[in-house]
CSV table of C-alpha atoms in Angstrom, one decimal:
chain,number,residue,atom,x,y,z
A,28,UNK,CA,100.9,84.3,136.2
A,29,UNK,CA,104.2,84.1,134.2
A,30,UNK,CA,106.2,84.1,137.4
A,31,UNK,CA,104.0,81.0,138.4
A,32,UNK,CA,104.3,79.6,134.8
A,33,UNK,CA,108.1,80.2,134.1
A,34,UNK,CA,110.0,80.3,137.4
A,35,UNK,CA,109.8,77.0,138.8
A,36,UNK,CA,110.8,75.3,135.5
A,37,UNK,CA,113.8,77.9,135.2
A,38,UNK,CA,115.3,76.8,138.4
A,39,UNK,CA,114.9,73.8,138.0
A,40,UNK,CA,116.8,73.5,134.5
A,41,UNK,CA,119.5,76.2,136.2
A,42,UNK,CA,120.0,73.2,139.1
A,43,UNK,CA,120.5,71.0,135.9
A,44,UNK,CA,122.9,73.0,134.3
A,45,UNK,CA,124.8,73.5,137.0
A,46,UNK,CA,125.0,70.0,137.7
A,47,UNK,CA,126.6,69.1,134.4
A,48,UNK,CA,129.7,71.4,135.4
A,49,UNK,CA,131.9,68.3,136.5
A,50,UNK,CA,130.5,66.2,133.2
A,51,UNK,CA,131.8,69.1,131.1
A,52,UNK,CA,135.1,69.2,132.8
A,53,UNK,CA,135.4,65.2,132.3
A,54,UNK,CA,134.6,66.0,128.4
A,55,UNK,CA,136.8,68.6,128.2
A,56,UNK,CA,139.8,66.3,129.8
A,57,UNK,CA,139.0,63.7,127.6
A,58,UNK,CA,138.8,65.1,124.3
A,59,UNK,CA,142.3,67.0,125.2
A,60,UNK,CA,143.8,63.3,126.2
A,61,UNK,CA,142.4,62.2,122.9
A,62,UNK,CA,143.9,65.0,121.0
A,63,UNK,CA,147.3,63.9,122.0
A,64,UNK,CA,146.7,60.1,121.3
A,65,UNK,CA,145.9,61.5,117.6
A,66,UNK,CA,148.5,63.8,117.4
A,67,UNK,CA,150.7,61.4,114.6
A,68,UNK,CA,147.8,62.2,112.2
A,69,UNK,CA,148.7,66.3,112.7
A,70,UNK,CA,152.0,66.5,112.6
A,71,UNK,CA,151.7,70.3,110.9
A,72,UNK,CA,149.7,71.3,113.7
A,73,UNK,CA,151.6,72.8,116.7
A,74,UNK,CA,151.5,70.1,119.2
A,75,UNK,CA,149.1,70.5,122.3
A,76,UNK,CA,149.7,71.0,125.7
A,77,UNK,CA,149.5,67.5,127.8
A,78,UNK,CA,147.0,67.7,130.8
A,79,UNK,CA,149.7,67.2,133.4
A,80,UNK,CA,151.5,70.7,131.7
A,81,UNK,CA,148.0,72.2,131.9
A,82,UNK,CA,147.5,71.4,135.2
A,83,UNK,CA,151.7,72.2,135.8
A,84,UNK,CA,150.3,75.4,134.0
A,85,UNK,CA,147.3,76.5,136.5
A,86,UNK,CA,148.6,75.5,139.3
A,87,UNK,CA,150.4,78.4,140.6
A,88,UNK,CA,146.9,80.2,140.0
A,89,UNK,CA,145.6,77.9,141.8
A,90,UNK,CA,147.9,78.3,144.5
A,91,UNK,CA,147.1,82.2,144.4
A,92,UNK,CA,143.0,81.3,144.8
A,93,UNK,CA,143.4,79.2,147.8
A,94,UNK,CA,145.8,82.0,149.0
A,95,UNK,CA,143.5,84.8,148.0
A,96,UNK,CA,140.5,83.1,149.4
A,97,UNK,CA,139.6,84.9,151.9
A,98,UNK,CA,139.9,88.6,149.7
A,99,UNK,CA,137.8,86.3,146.9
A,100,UNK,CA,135.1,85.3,149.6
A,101,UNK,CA,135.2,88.7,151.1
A,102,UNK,CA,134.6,90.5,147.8
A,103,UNK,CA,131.8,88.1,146.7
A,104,UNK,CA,130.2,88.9,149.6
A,105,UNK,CA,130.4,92.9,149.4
A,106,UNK,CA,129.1,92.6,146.0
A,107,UNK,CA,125.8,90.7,147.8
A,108,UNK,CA,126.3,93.0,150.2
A,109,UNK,CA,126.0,95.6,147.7
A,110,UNK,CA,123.1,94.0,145.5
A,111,UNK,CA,121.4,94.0,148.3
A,112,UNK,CA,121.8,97.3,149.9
A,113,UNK,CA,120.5,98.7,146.0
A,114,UNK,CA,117.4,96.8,146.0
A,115,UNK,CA,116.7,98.4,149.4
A,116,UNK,CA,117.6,101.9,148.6
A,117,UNK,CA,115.3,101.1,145.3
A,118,UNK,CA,112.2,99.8,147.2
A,119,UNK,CA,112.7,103.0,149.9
A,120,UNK,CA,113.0,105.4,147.1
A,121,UNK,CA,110.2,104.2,145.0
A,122,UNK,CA,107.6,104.2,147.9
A,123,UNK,CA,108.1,107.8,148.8
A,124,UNK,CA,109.9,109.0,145.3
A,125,UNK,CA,108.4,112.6,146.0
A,126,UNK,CA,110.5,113.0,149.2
A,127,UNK,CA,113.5,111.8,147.6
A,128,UNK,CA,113.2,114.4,144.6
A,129,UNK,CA,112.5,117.0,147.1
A,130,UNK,CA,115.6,116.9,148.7
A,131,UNK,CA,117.6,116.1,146.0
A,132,UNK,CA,116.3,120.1,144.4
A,133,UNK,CA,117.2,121.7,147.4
A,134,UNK,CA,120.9,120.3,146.6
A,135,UNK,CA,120.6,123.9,143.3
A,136,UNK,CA,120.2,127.3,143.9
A,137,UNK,CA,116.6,128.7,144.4
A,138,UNK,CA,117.0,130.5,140.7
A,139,UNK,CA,117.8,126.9,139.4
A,140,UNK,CA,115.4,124.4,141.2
A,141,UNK,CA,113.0,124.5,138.7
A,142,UNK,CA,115.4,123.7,135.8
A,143,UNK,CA,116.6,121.1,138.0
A,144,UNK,CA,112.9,119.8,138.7
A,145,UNK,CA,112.5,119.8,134.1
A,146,UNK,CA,115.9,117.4,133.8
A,147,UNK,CA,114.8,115.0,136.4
A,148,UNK,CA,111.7,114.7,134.8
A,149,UNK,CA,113.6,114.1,131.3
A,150,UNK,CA,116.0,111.7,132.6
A,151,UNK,CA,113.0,109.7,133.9
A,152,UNK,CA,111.8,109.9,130.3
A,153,UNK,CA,115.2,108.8,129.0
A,154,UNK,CA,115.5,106.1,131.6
A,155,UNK,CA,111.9,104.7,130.6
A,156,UNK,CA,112.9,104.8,127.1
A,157,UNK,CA,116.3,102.8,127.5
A,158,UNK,CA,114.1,99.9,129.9
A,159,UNK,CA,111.6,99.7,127.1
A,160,UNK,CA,114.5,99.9,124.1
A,161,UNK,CA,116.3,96.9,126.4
A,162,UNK,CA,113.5,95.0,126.9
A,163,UNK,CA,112.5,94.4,123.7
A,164,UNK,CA,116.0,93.7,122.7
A,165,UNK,CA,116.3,91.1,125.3
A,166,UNK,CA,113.0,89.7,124.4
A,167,UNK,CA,114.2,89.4,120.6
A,168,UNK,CA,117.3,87.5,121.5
A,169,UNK,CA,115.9,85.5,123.7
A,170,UNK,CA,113.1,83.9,122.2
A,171,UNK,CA,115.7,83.7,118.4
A,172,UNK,CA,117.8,82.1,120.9
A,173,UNK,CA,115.0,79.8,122.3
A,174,UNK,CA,113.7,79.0,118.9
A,175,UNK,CA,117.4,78.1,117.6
A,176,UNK,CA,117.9,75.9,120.3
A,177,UNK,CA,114.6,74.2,120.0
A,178,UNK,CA,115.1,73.5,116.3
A,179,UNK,CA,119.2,71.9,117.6
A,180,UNK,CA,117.1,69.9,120.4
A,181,UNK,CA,119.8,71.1,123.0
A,182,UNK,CA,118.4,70.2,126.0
A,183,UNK,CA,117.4,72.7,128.7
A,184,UNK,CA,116.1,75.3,126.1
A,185,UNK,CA,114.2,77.6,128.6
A,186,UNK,CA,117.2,78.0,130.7
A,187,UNK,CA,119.3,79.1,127.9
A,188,UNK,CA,116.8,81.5,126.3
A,189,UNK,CA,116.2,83.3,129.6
A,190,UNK,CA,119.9,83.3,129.9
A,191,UNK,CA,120.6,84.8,127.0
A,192,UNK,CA,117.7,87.7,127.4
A,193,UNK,CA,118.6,88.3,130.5
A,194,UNK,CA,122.4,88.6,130.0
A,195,UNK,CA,121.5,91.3,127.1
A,196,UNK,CA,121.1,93.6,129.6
A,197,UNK,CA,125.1,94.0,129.4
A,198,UNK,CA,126.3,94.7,126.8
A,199,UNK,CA,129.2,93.4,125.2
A,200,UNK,CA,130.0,90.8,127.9
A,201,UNK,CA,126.5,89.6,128.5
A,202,UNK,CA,126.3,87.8,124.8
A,203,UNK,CA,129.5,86.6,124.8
A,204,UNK,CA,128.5,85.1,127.9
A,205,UNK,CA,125.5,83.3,127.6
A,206,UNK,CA,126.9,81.3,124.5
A,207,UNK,CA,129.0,79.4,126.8
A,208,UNK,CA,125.8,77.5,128.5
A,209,UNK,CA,124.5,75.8,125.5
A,210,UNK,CA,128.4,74.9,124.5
A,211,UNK,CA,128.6,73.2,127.4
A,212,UNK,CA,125.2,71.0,126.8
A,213,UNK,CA,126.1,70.8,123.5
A,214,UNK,CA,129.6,68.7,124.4
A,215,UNK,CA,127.9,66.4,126.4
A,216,UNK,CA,125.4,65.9,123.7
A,217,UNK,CA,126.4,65.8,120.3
A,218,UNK,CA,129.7,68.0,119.3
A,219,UNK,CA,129.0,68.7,116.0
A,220,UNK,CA,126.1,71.1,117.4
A,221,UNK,CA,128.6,73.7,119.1
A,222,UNK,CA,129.2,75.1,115.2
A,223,UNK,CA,125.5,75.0,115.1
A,224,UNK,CA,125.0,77.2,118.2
A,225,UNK,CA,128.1,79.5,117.8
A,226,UNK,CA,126.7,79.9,113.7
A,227,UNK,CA,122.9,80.8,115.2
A,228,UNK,CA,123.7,83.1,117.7
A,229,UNK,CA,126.3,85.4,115.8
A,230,UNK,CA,123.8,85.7,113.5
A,231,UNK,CA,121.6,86.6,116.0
A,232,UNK,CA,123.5,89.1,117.3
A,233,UNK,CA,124.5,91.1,113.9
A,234,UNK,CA,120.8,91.4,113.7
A,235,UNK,CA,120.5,92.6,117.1
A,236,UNK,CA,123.4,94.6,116.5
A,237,UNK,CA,123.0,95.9,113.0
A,238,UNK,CA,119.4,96.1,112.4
A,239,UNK,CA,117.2,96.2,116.1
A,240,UNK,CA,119.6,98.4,118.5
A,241,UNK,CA,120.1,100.9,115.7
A,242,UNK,CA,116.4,100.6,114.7
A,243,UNK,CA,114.6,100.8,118.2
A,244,UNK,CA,117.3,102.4,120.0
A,245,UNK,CA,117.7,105.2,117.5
A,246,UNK,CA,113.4,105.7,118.5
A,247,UNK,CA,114.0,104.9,122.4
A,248,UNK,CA,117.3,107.1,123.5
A,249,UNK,CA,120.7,108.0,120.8
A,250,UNK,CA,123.7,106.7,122.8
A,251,UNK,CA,126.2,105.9,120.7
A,252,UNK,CA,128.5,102.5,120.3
A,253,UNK,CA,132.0,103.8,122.0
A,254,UNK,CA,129.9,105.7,124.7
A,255,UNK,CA,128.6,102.9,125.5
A,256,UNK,CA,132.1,100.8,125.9
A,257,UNK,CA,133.6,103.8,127.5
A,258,UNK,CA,130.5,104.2,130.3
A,259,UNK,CA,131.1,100.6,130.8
A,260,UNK,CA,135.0,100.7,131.6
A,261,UNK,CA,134.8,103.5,133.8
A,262,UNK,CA,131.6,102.4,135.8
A,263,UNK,CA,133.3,98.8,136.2
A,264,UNK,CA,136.9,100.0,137.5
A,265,UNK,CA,135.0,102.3,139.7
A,266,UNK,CA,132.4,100.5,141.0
A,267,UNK,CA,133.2,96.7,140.0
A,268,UNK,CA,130.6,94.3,138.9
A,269,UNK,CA,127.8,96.6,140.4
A,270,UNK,CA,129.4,99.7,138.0
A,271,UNK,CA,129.0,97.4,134.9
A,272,UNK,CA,125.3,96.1,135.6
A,273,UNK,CA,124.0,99.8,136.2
A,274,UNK,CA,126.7,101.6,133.4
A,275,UNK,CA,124.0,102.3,131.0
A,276,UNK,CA,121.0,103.2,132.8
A,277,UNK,CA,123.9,105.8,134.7
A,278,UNK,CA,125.3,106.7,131.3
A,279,UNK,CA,121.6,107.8,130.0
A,280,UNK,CA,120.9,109.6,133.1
A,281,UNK,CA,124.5,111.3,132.7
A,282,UNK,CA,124.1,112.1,129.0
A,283,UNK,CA,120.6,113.8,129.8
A,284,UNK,CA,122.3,116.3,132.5
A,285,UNK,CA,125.2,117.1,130.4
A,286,UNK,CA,123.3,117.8,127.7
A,287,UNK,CA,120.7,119.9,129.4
A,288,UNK,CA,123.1,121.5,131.6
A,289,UNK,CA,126.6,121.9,129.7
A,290,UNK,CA,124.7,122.6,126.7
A,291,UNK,CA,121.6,123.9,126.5
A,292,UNK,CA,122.4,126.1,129.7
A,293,UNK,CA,125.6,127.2,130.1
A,294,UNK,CA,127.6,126.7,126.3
A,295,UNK,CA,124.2,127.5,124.0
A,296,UNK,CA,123.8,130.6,125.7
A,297,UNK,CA,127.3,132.0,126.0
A,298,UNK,CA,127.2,134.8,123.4
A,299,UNK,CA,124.5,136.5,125.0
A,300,UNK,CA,126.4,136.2,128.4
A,301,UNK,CA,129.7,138.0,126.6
């Protein structure tokens, strides 16, 4: 029922959205060429770049795209290639997960299997706690950023919110991301409400940050801030885009075996072994 309710109204605003991409671009360009026609009234101000240096600017980067485009097209389509191949191996291991588990034991030692058997079953635990402690993070922050927008009347409001819920998943990036969308209907609209909009959601995010990750989080699974950002780095220069979607749910299921087996099994016991 909310797939029927919400989905067809979200892809239809996201066809909107992306549709306002070469207005936005025309705004852009026009605001800069009337920053430099008012430049007299700022002579304190360092004086802007004209379009034709900007474009003088990007166009050896552009150059380098149309060069590159083959490696660009070729890596966007390993990373479908890749989102894909996931969402297979995740529908094959979730029909016969008791298979799977099976021969991932036989991997330990017979003495160890059952051990092995107690962690999986905890990082499933951790892994259900850090969907649930995400979820209702990304619920929060999406419907604040729904309501914020509604109360602006910035146009395409369901779009946005979903956006910015969804985009929570990743930390970090994903808010800083998700702010540009409503900037960009909010320059085409009325300008004054990109202060608005950049004022409403860094407040929403302290909370977030401050007061509901610390809050549920702390309740749901303890990883802390600069874990977090580390997990991130590595996962995403090792795996790319994929590494930085799936760098927490790897990082929990990483944190449960160290602690479990560095720990608790091998360092907690070391007297007795000596």
């Amino acid at each position: 029922m909310f797939g029927w309710l919400v989905v067809p109204p979200f892809l239809d605003q996201f066809q909107k959205l992306l549709a306002l991409f070469p207005n936005v671009w025309e705004r852009l360009r026009t605001n800069l060429i009337l920053l430099s026609e008012t430049q007299s009234h700022f002579d304190w101000l360092p004086p802007p770049p004209s379009l034709n240096d900007l474009l003088t600017r990007l166009q050896p980067l552009l150059t380098d795209i149309f060069a590159n485009f083959f490696t660009v097209f070729s890596n966007s389509l390993l990373i479908i290639l890749q989102l894909i191949f996931i969402c297979f191996l995740t529908i094959t291991m979730v029909m016969a997960p008791k298979k799977y588990r099976y021969l991932f034991l036989k991997l330990f030692p017979s003495f160890y299997r059952k051990r092995g058997e107690e962690i999986l079953t905890l990082s499933e635990v951790a892994l259900g706690n850090w969907l649930t402690g995400v979820t209702i993070n990304c619920l929060f922050i999406g419907t604040l950023s729904g309501l914020g927008l509604l109360v602006l009347q910035v146009k395409l409001v369901l779009v946005h919110a979903l956006l910015a819920g969804l985009l929570n998943f990743i930390p970090n990036v994903g808010p800083a991301t998700s702010v540009v969308f409503p900037l960009m209907v909010a320059l085409l609209d009325e300008p004054w409400k990109i202060w608005a909009i950049l004022i409403w959601y860094f407040i929403i995010q302290n909370i977030e940050s401050y007061w509901l990750t610390p809050t549920v989080m702390a309740k749901q699974v303890s990883l802390l801030p600069a874990v977090t950002l580390m997990a991130q780095i590595f996962f995403a220069r090792t795996f790319g885009i994929l590494g930085l979607l799936l760098a927490l749910p790897l990082a929990v299921v990483a944190k449960t075996w160290i602690e479990e087996v560095l720990f608790k099994d091998i360092l907690d016991p070391w007297d007795s072994i000596v």
